[in-house]
Coordinates of C-alpha atoms and ligand atoms in Angstrom, one line a residue:
D1 CA 3.6 26.5 16.9
Y2 CA 5.9 23.7 18.3
L3 CA 6.5 22.9 14.6
L4 CA 7.5 26.8 14.0
L5 CA 9.3 27.0 16.9
L6 CA 11.6 23.9 15.9
L7 CA 12.0 24.9 12.8
G8 CA 13.1 28.2 14.0
L9 CA 15.6 26.6 16.2
S10 CA 17.0 24.5 13.4
F11 CA 17.3 27.4 11.3
V12 CA 19.5 29.3 13.9
L13 CA 21.4 26.1 14.2
T14 CA 22.1 25.5 10.6
C15 CA 23.3 29.3 10.3
I16 CA 25.7 28.5 13.0
H17 CA 26.7 25.2 11.0
F18 CA 26.9 27.1 7.9
L19 CA 29.2 29.8 9.3
N20 CA 31.5 27.0 11.2
K21 CA 32.0 24.5 9.0
S22 CA 32.6 24.3 4.7
L23 CA 29.5 23.9 3.0
A24 CA 31.2 21.0 0.6
A25 CA 28.8 17.9 0.8
T26 CA 31.6 15.7 2.3
K27 CA 30.7 11.8 3.0
F28 CA 30.3 11.4 6.5
G29 CA 30.9 7.9 8.0
P30 CA 31.5 7.6 11.8
G31 CA 31.9 3.9 12.6
N32 CA 32.1 3.2 9.0
L33 CA 28.2 4.1 8.4
P34 CA 27.2 4.3 4.6
P35 CA 28.2 7.4 3.2
G36 CA 25.4 10.2 3.0
P37 CA 24.8 14.0 2.9
R38 CA 26.1 16.1 5.9
P39 CA 23.4 16.1 8.5
F40 CA 22.6 19.6 10.1
P41 CA 22.3 19.9 13.9
V42 CA 18.7 18.7 15.4
I43 CA 16.9 18.4 12.0
G44 CA 19.7 16.1 10.5
N45 CA 18.5 15.8 6.8
I46 CA 15.0 16.3 6.8
L47 CA 14.8 19.8 4.8
G48 CA 16.3 17.8 1.7
L49 CA 13.2 15.3 1.6
G50 CA 11.0 18.0 0.4
N51 CA 7.3 16.9 -0.5
K52 CA 8.4 14.1 -2.3
P53 CA 11.0 12.1 -0.4
H54 CA 11.1 8.9 -2.7
Q55 CA 12.2 11.3 -5.4
A56 CA 15.0 13.2 -3.3
L57 CA 16.3 10.2 -1.9
A58 CA 16.6 8.7 -5.8
D59 CA 18.4 11.7 -6.5
L60 CA 20.6 11.6 -3.2
S61 CA 21.3 8.0 -4.2
K62 CA 22.9 9.1 -7.4
T63 CA 25.6 11.1 -5.0
Y64 CA 26.1 8.8 -2.5
G65 CA 25.3 5.4 -3.7
P66 CA 22.9 2.3 -3.1
I67 CA 23.3 2.3 0.4
M68 CA 23.2 5.4 2.2
S69 CA 22.8 6.8 5.8
L70 CA 20.9 10.1 6.9
K71 CA 19.7 11.5 9.9
L72 CA 16.1 12.1 9.9
G73 CA 15.7 14.4 13.0
S74 CA 17.0 12.1 15.6
I75 CA 16.6 8.7 13.6
T76 CA 19.5 7.4 11.9
T77 CA 18.0 6.1 8.5
I78 CA 19.5 3.6 5.8
V79 CA 18.1 4.1 2.5
I80 CA 18.6 1.3 -0.1
S81 CA 18.4 2.2 -3.7
S82 CA 19.7 -0.9 -5.7
P83 CA 18.6 -4.7 -6.3
H84 CA 21.9 -5.7 -5.4
V85 CA 21.6 -4.3 -2.0
A86 CA 18.2 -4.6 -1.4
K87 CA 18.8 -8.5 -1.8
E88 CA 21.5 -8.5 0.8
A89 CA 19.4 -6.7 3.1
L90 CA 16.1 -8.8 2.7
H91 CA 17.7 -12.0 1.8
K92 CA 21.1 -12.3 3.3
H93 CA 20.4 -10.1 6.3
D94 CA 16.5 -10.6 6.5
Q95 CA 16.3 -11.6 10.1
A96 CA 18.3 -8.7 11.5
L97 CA 16.6 -6.3 9.5
S98 CA 12.9 -7.6 9.9
S99 CA 11.8 -5.3 13.0
R100 CA 9.6 -2.0 12.1
T101 CA 10.5 1.6 13.1
I102 CA 6.9 2.2 14.7
L103 CA 5.1 5.3 13.0
E104 CA 3.5 7.6 15.8
V105 CA 0.2 6.6 13.8
A106 CA 0.6 3.1 14.8
R107 CA 0.7 3.9 18.8
V108 CA -3.0 4.8 18.4
K109 CA -5.0 2.3 21.0
D110 CA -1.7 0.6 21.6
H111 CA -1.9 -1.0 18.1
H112 CA 1.8 -1.5 17.4
K113 CA 1.7 -3.7 20.4
V114 CA -0.8 -6.6 18.8
S115 CA -0.6 -5.5 15.0
M116 CA 1.0 -8.0 12.3
V117 CA 2.2 -4.9 10.4
W118 CA 4.0 -3.3 13.5
L119 CA 5.1 -6.3 15.9
P120 CA 8.4 -7.6 15.7
V121 CA 9.4 -11.2 14.2
S122 CA 8.3 -13.0 17.2
A123 CA 5.7 -15.7 18.4
P124 CA 2.4 -13.4 18.2
W125 CA 3.5 -12.1 14.8
R126 CA 4.0 -15.5 13.6
N127 CA 0.9 -16.9 15.1
L128 CA -1.0 -13.6 13.2
R129 CA 0.7 -14.2 10.0
K130 CA -0.3 -18.1 10.1
A131 CA -3.8 -17.4 11.0
C132 CA -4.1 -14.8 7.8
A133 CA -2.3 -17.4 5.3
T134 CA -4.3 -20.2 6.4
Q135 CA -7.7 -18.7 6.8
M136 CA -7.6 -16.3 4.0
F137 CA -4.9 -16.3 1.4
T138 CA -4.2 -20.0 0.5
A139 CA -5.2 -20.8 -3.2
N140 CA -8.2 -22.7 -1.9
K141 CA -9.6 -20.1 0.4
L142 CA -9.0 -17.6 -2.2
D143 CA -10.8 -19.8 -4.8
A144 CA -13.9 -20.2 -2.1
T145 CA -14.3 -16.3 -2.0
Q146 CA -14.0 -15.6 -5.7
A147 CA -17.8 -15.8 -6.3
L148 CA -17.9 -12.9 -3.4
R149 CA -15.7 -10.9 -5.5
H150 CA -17.1 -11.3 -8.9
K151 CA -20.3 -10.1 -7.3
K152 CA -18.6 -7.0 -5.7
V153 CA -17.0 -6.3 -9.2
Q154 CA -20.4 -6.5 -10.9
E155 CA -21.6 -3.9 -8.5
L156 CA -18.6 -1.7 -9.8
L157 CA -19.6 -2.3 -13.3
D158 CA -23.3 -1.5 -12.5
Y159 CA -22.3 1.7 -10.9
V160 CA -20.1 2.9 -13.8
H161 CA -22.6 1.8 -16.2
E162 CA -24.9 4.3 -14.7
S163 CA -22.5 7.2 -15.5
C164 CA -22.3 6.0 -19.2
G165 CA -25.9 7.2 -20.1
S166 CA -25.3 10.9 -18.4
G167 CA -21.8 10.9 -20.1
S168 CA -20.3 11.8 -16.4
A169 CA -16.8 10.9 -15.5
V170 CA -15.9 8.6 -12.8
D171 CA -13.5 8.9 -10.1
I172 CA -11.9 5.7 -10.9
G173 CA -9.5 5.5 -7.7
Q174 CA -12.9 6.0 -5.2
A175 CA -15.0 3.9 -7.3
V176 CA -12.5 1.0 -7.0
L177 CA -11.6 1.6 -3.4
T178 CA -15.5 0.8 -2.5
T179 CA -15.4 -2.4 -4.3
V180 CA -12.2 -3.5 -2.8
L181 CA -13.6 -2.2 0.9
N182 CA -16.7 -4.3 0.2
S183 CA -14.7 -7.3 -1.1
I184 CA -12.7 -7.5 2.2
S185 CA -15.8 -6.5 4.2
N186 CA -17.7 -9.4 2.9
T187 CA -14.7 -11.8 3.3
F188 CA -14.4 -11.0 6.7
F189 CA -18.0 -10.2 7.9
S190 CA -20.4 -11.3 5.0
I191 CA -21.8 -7.4 4.9
D192 CA -21.3 -4.4 2.7
L193 CA -19.6 -1.4 4.9
A194 CA -18.7 0.7 2.0
R195 CA -20.9 2.8 -0.2
Y196 CA -20.7 4.2 -4.2
Q197 CA -22.9 7.0 -3.3
F198 CA -23.9 8.6 0.1
D199 CA -26.9 10.3 2.0
D200 CA -25.7 12.9 4.6
Q201 CA -27.2 10.5 7.5
S202 CA -25.6 7.2 6.3
L203 CA -22.2 6.4 8.0
N204 CA -19.6 7.0 5.8
F205 CA -17.0 3.9 6.1
N206 CA -15.2 5.3 3.0
N207 CA -14.4 8.6 4.7
L208 CA -13.9 7.1 7.9
I209 CA -11.1 5.0 6.2
H210 CA -9.9 7.9 4.0
S211 CA -9.5 10.2 6.8
V212 CA -7.1 8.1 8.6
M213 CA -5.2 7.3 5.7
Q214 CA -5.0 11.2 5.1
E215 CA -3.8 11.8 8.5
A216 CA -1.8 8.7 8.8
G217 CA 0.2 10.1 5.6
T218 CA 0.8 13.5 6.9
P219 CA 4.6 13.9 7.9
N220 CA 4.4 13.8 11.7
I221 CA 7.3 15.9 13.4
V222 CA 7.1 12.9 16.1
D223 CA 8.5 10.4 13.6
Y224 CA 11.6 12.0 13.5
F225 CA 12.0 13.5 17.1
P226 CA 10.0 10.6 19.5
V227 CA 10.7 12.9 22.5
L228 CA 7.5 14.8 21.5
Q229 CA 5.3 11.6 21.8
S230 CA 3.5 12.8 24.6
V231 CA 2.9 16.4 23.3
D232 CA 1.3 15.3 19.9
P233 CA 2.3 18.9 18.7
Q234 CA 0.2 18.6 15.3
G235 CA -2.6 16.9 17.0
I236 CA -2.5 14.1 14.5
R237 CA -2.7 11.2 17.2
K238 CA -5.9 12.9 18.7
R239 CA -7.9 12.9 15.4
I240 CA -6.7 9.4 14.4
T241 CA -7.6 8.1 17.7
T242 CA -11.4 9.8 17.4
N243 CA -11.6 7.9 13.8
I244 CA -10.2 4.6 15.1
E245 CA -12.4 4.7 17.9
K246 CA -15.7 5.0 15.5
L247 CA -14.1 1.9 13.6
F248 CA -13.7 -0.2 16.6
N249 CA -17.2 0.6 17.7
I250 CA -18.3 -0.7 14.3
F251 CA -15.9 -3.8 14.5
D252 CA -17.4 -4.3 18.0
G253 CA -21.0 -4.3 17.2
I254 CA -20.6 -6.8 14.3
I255 CA -18.5 -9.0 16.3
D256 CA -20.9 -8.7 19.2
E257 CA -23.8 -9.8 17.0
R258 CA -21.9 -12.6 15.5
I259 CA -21.0 -14.0 19.0
Q260 CA -24.7 -13.8 19.9
A261 CA -25.9 -15.5 16.9
R262 CA -23.4 -18.5 17.1
E263 CA -24.6 -19.0 20.7
K264 CA -28.3 -19.1 19.4
M265 CA -27.8 -21.2 16.5
M266 CA -25.2 -23.5 18.6
S267 CA -23.2 -23.7 15.1
K268 CA -19.5 -23.3 14.7
E269 CA -19.7 -23.7 11.0
S270 CA -17.7 -21.1 9.1
K271 CA -19.4 -18.8 6.6
D272 CA -16.7 -16.0 6.5
L273 CA -13.6 -14.9 8.0
L274 CA -15.0 -13.7 11.4
D275 CA -16.6 -17.2 12.1
S276 CA -12.9 -18.9 11.5
L277 CA -11.2 -16.1 13.7
L278 CA -13.9 -16.7 16.3
N279 CA -13.2 -20.7 16.1
L280 CA -9.5 -20.0 16.8
V281 CA -10.3 -17.8 19.6
E282 CA -12.4 -20.5 21.1
E283 CA -9.7 -23.3 20.5
N284 CA -7.0 -21.0 22.3
S285 CA -4.7 -22.3 19.5
S286 CA -3.5 -19.3 17.9
Q287 CA -3.2 -16.9 21.0
L288 CA -5.9 -15.0 19.4
S289 CA -8.4 -12.8 21.4
L290 CA -11.3 -10.6 20.3
T291 CA -8.8 -7.6 20.8
S292 CA -6.3 -9.1 18.3
I293 CA -9.1 -9.8 16.0
K294 CA -10.1 -6.0 16.0
H295 CA -6.5 -4.9 15.4
L296 CA -6.1 -7.5 12.6
L297 CA -9.1 -6.1 10.8
L298 CA -7.6 -2.8 11.1
D299 CA -4.3 -3.9 9.6
L300 CA -6.2 -5.8 6.9
F301 CA -8.3 -2.7 6.0
F302 CA -5.5 -0.2 5.8
A303 CA -2.9 -2.3 4.2
G304 CA -5.2 -4.0 1.8
T305 CA -7.6 -1.6 0.3
D306 CA -6.0 1.8 -0.8
T307 CA -2.6 -0.3 -2.0
T308 CA -5.3 -2.3 -4.1
S309 CA -7.3 0.6 -5.7
S310 CA -4.6 2.8 -6.2
T311 CA -2.8 0.1 -8.4
V312 CA -5.9 -0.2 -10.4
E313 CA -6.2 3.8 -10.8
W314 CA -2.6 4.0 -12.0
S315 CA -3.0 1.0 -14.4
M316 CA -5.6 3.1 -15.8
V317 CA -3.9 6.2 -15.8
E318 CA -0.8 4.7 -17.7
L319 CA -3.4 2.9 -19.9
L320 CA -5.3 6.0 -21.1
H321 CA -2.0 8.0 -21.2
N322 CA -0.7 5.6 -23.9
P323 CA -3.8 4.7 -25.7
E324 CA -2.1 1.9 -28.0
K325 CA -1.8 0.0 -25.0
L326 CA -5.2 0.4 -23.9
I327 CA -6.3 -1.0 -27.2
K328 CA -3.9 -4.1 -27.1
A329 CA -5.5 -4.7 -23.5
Q330 CA -8.9 -4.6 -24.8
T331 CA -7.9 -6.6 -27.7
E332 CA -6.4 -9.3 -25.7
L333 CA -9.5 -9.6 -23.3
R334 CA -12.1 -9.5 -26.2
Q335 CA -10.2 -12.6 -27.6
V336 CA -10.1 -14.6 -24.7
I337 CA -13.5 -13.8 -22.8
G338 CA -15.3 -13.7 -26.3
K339 CA -18.2 -11.3 -27.0
D340 CA -20.5 -11.0 -24.3
G341 CA -18.7 -12.8 -21.6
L342 CA -17.8 -12.1 -18.0
V343 CA -14.3 -11.9 -16.9
Q344 CA -13.6 -14.2 -13.8
E345 CA -10.5 -14.8 -11.9
F346 CA -9.9 -18.3 -13.8
N347 CA -9.5 -16.4 -17.1
I348 CA -6.3 -14.4 -15.6
A349 CA -4.0 -17.2 -16.6
K350 CA -4.8 -16.7 -20.1
L351 CA -4.2 -13.0 -20.2
P352 CA -0.2 -12.4 -20.2
Y353 CA -0.8 -8.8 -21.2
L354 CA -2.9 -7.9 -18.5
Q355 CA -0.6 -9.4 -15.8
A356 CA 2.3 -7.2 -17.7
I357 CA 0.2 -4.3 -17.0
M358 CA 0.1 -4.7 -13.4
K359 CA 3.8 -5.6 -13.1
E360 CA 4.5 -2.4 -15.2
T361 CA 2.6 -0.6 -13.3
L362 CA 3.9 -1.6 -10.1
R363 CA 7.5 -0.7 -11.2
L364 CA 6.5 2.9 -11.7
H365 CA 4.1 3.6 -9.3
P366 CA 4.7 1.2 -6.2
P367 CA 1.7 2.1 -3.7
A368 CA 4.3 1.8 -0.9
P369 CA 7.6 3.4 -2.2
F370 CA 9.6 2.9 0.8
L371 CA 7.9 -0.7 1.5
I372 CA 6.9 -0.2 5.2
P373 CA 9.8 1.2 7.3
H374 CA 12.1 -1.8 8.7
K375 CA 14.4 -1.6 11.4
T376 CA 17.8 -3.4 12.5
E377 CA 17.4 -5.8 15.4
T378 CA 21.2 -5.8 15.9
E379 CA 24.1 -4.1 14.2
V380 CA 24.9 -5.2 10.6
E381 CA 27.7 -5.4 8.4
M382 CA 26.3 -4.7 5.1
C383 CA 28.1 -3.9 1.8
S384 CA 31.5 -3.3 3.9
Y385 CA 29.6 -0.8 6.0
V386 CA 28.3 -1.0 9.4
V387 CA 24.4 -0.6 9.9
P388 CA 23.9 0.0 13.7
K389 CA 21.5 -1.5 15.8
A390 CA 18.0 0.1 16.0
A391 CA 18.5 2.1 12.5
Q392 CA 15.5 2.6 10.2
V393 CA 15.8 1.1 6.9
L394 CA 14.2 2.3 4.0
V395 CA 14.1 0.3 0.6
N396 CA 13.3 2.6 -2.2
V397 CA 11.6 0.5 -4.5
W398 CA 10.5 3.6 -6.5
A399 CA 14.1 4.4 -7.2
M400 CA 14.9 0.8 -7.9
G401 CA 12.2 0.7 -10.6
R402 CA 13.4 3.6 -12.7
D403 CA 17.0 3.1 -12.6
S404 CA 18.4 3.1 -16.2
S405 CA 21.2 0.8 -15.3
V406 CA 18.3 -2.1 -14.6
W407 CA 15.6 -1.3 -17.0
K408 CA 15.5 0.2 -20.6
N409 CA 13.6 3.3 -21.1
P410 CA 13.1 3.3 -17.3
T411 CA 10.4 6.1 -17.5
S412 CA 8.5 4.6 -20.4
F413 CA 5.2 2.6 -19.8
M414 CA 6.2 -0.6 -21.7
P415 CA 4.3 -3.9 -20.4
E416 CA 5.7 -5.8 -23.3
R417 CA 9.0 -5.7 -21.2
F418 CA 7.6 -8.3 -19.1
L419 CA 6.2 -10.4 -21.8
E420 CA 9.7 -12.0 -22.7
S421 CA 11.0 -12.1 -18.9
E422 CA 10.6 -14.3 -16.1
I423 CA 10.4 -11.4 -13.7
D424 CA 7.7 -11.4 -11.0
V425 CA 6.6 -9.4 -8.1
K426 CA 6.7 -12.4 -5.7
G427 CA 9.9 -11.0 -3.5
R428 CA 12.4 -13.5 -5.8
D429 CA 13.4 -10.8 -8.1
F430 CA 15.0 -8.0 -6.4
E431 CA 14.5 -5.7 -9.0
L432 CA 10.8 -5.8 -8.7
I433 CA 9.8 -5.9 -5.1
P434 CA 6.6 -3.4 -4.6
F435 CA 5.4 -6.0 -2.2
G436 CA 8.9 -6.4 -0.4
A437 CA 10.5 -9.5 0.2
G438 CA 11.8 -12.0 2.8
R439 CA 9.9 -12.9 6.2
R440 CA 8.0 -9.2 6.0
I441 CA 6.8 -9.7 2.3
C442 CA 3.2 -8.7 1.9
P443 CA 1.2 -11.8 3.1
G444 CA -2.0 -10.1 1.0
L445 CA 0.0 -10.6 -2.2
P446 CA -2.1 -13.3 -3.8
L447 CA -5.2 -11.6 -3.2
A448 CA -4.0 -8.6 -4.3
Q449 CA -3.2 -10.0 -7.6
R450 CA -6.5 -11.3 -8.1
M451 CA -8.4 -8.0 -7.0
V452 CA -6.1 -5.7 -9.5
H453 CA -6.5 -8.2 -12.4
L454 CA -10.3 -8.9 -11.9
T455 CA -11.1 -5.3 -11.4
L456 CA -8.9 -3.8 -14.1
A457 CA -9.9 -6.5 -16.8
S458 CA -13.7 -5.9 -16.0
L459 CA -13.4 -2.5 -16.4
L460 CA -11.4 -2.4 -19.6
Y461 CA -13.6 -5.5 -21.1
T462 CA -17.0 -4.0 -20.3
F463 CA -16.0 -0.2 -21.2
D464 CA -14.1 1.8 -23.7
W465 CA -12.8 5.1 -21.9
K466 CA -12.3 8.5 -22.5
L467 CA -10.6 11.2 -20.5
A468 CA -12.9 14.0 -18.8
H469 CA -13.1 17.6 -20.0
D470 CA -11.8 16.2 -23.4
L471 CA -8.3 16.3 -22.5
K472 CA -6.0 14.6 -24.6
P473 CA -3.5 12.0 -23.2
K474 CA -0.3 13.8 -23.7
N475 CA -1.6 16.5 -21.4
M476 CA -2.5 14.4 -18.9
D477 CA -1.1 15.4 -15.5
M478 CA 0.9 12.1 -14.1
T479 CA 2.3 14.0 -11.0
E480 CA 2.6 11.8 -7.6
K481 CA 1.3 12.9 -4.3
F482 CA 3.5 11.2 -1.5
G483 CA 1.5 10.0 1.5
L484 CA 1.0 6.6 3.1
I485 CA 0.4 5.3 -0.1
L486 CA 1.7 7.1 -3.5
H487 CA -1.3 8.3 -5.1
K488 CA -1.7 10.4 -8.0
S489 CA -1.9 14.0 -7.3
E490 CA -5.1 14.8 -9.0
P491 CA -7.6 11.8 -9.2
L492 CA -8.1 10.4 -12.4
L493 CA -11.5 11.1 -14.0
A494 CA -12.7 9.1 -16.9
I495 CA -15.8 8.7 -18.8
P496 CA -17.1 5.4 -19.5
I497 CA -18.8 4.2 -23.1
K498 CA -20.5 1.1 -22.9
V499 CA -19.2 -1.4 -25.3
R500 CA -20.3 -4.9 -23.5
L501 CA -23.7 -6.0 -22.2
L502 CA -23.9 -6.5 -18.6
S503 CA -25.4 -9.7 -17.3
Ligands
HEM1 C1 2.7 -5.7 3.9 C2 2.7 -3.8 -0.4 C3 -2.1 -5.3 -0.7 C4 -1.9 -6.8 3.9 C5 3.4 -5.0 2.6 C6 4.3 -4.3 2.4 C7 4.3 -4.0 1.2 C8 3.0 -4.3 0.6 C9 5.2 -3.2 0.3 C10 5.7 -4.3 3.4 C11 6.6 -5.2 3.1 C12 8.1 -5.1 3.8 O1 7.9 -4.2 4.8 O2 8.9 -5.5 3.3 C13 1.1 -4.1 -1.2 C14 0.7 -3.9 -2.2 C15 -0.6 -4.3 -2.3 C16 -0.9 -4.9 -1.1 C17 1.7 -3.2 -3.7 C18 -1.7 -4.2 -3.4 C19 -1.3 -3.9 -4.7 C20 -2.5 -6.1 0.4 C21 -3.5 -6.8 0.7 C22 -3.5 -7.1 2.2 C23 -2.1 -6.8 2.5 C24 -4.8 -7.0 -0.1 C25 -4.6 -7.8 2.9 C26 -5.9 -7.9 2.8 C27 -0.7 -6.6 4.4 C28 -0.2 -6.8 5.9 C29 1.2 -6.4 5.9 C30 1.6 -5.8 4.3 C31 -1.1 -7.3 7.0 C32 2.2 -6.2 7.1 C33 3.1 -7.4 7.1 C34 3.9 -7.6 8.1 O3 4.5 -6.9 8.5 O4 4.4 -9.0 8.4 N1 2.3 -5.0 1.7 N2 0.2 -4.6 -0.3 N3 -1.6 -6.0 1.4 N4 0.6 -6.2 3.5 FE1 0.4 -5.4 1.5

């Protein structure tokens, strides 16, 4: 009702605005702000975003250029749409742009006050990044957990194999999400939290994660009008709180049990990440507390799972849409792995086409099309414009990936373009920054690369694939659905045909 009221009010104000002023899209720039479309009173430019804001803003940047300013409700927003400006923002002005605009969902349970994703660059944020980097993401730590990922991917193959006999289709995104959730839950706690199939009684961890992601991806009017914070007009905060409490109960149970087991055993040996983090809490060296561990787990589950599974799903979508590329990928795999082998992480270095597929998928379908919104700590001069303090900064990596002045045939899926190129996703080549760049670059990048490569390679090596309902590749629906993660609007349903022996 609040939403309707607000829209009604905005409509009236907009009409007055239309009557009083010329409709010409003048470039507005008080205080030398970057140019942008004229904002309407109260709502600013919200209506121009539509339900695919990444596309709408890419279109607008063709008129206003690679650095634009808009008003999204009461929030001054700067949108960056070219590698050149992205470099200026995330390299030259990295420190000044390193804060976060706090989305309303991040305030649930005061998550933003202790979360690595939402804290500004500060000592607590550095401690969390360091704890994760050293305990989880170094090459040594990742090597130590690779057997665990191989096991989880083998379970995925077993699950897919069950569909082979019946000829039924697999929802690739959902299946891979389960694999990734369990890879991460085993890295943390040495247990599976997610399941491929459910009975009604079982606690459905997949659904819990999924519903929080869905709610968090719903446009929330409070993000545009923070004055409405206490009202929660759409009830989003209330619903998310209920689900986050359920997740915290699960984490609390696991952590309590572990603390008791450690006391009984009198052992500080680290068998998984939870042990390592509890050791840090006891040593008190990283300022970590049991509460901050719970919030860290939340961050890692939400930032690391859907992003990874969606990348595998989009890779499969593009390969099924371009069958000659699928054959090329399978030929490379079968040459490198041999006849009845198993894909393992150490094989990845010898699979350049597979690596090119991941880059090409992230170019066309970055899971976070605007990265995670940054915020300016201070006023910054950028490209001869003034970006004010506390402005929201969106880097439209989706637009950059499809810019015809940067990429040849930008909308075609051509992994080959990366075979002869040094461009990588690690934050140094600003034409391709799906993980961000600078201080806030995704800390999970090395794990994401291993998981995407291993899972995709295993699915392609072990099975042949065809589309459900005898759909022809050229008739596939390739549309996207904007949310917290940029998903395919309809899930990919594909039928596996077994070609490899399963061990
Ligand atoms: C941040 C992308 C996987 C944990 C980010 C950001 C992006 C991103 C774009 C924001 C960067 C910025 O704001 O400038 C991705 C993609 C992934 C992926 C495309 C998979 C294909 C993972 C994994 C983990 C993870 C596997 C951990 C298990 C995080 C965390 C942050 C983050 C904790 C917040 C860092 C901070 O704000 O300091 N990621 N990510 N991500 N990612 Fe990832």
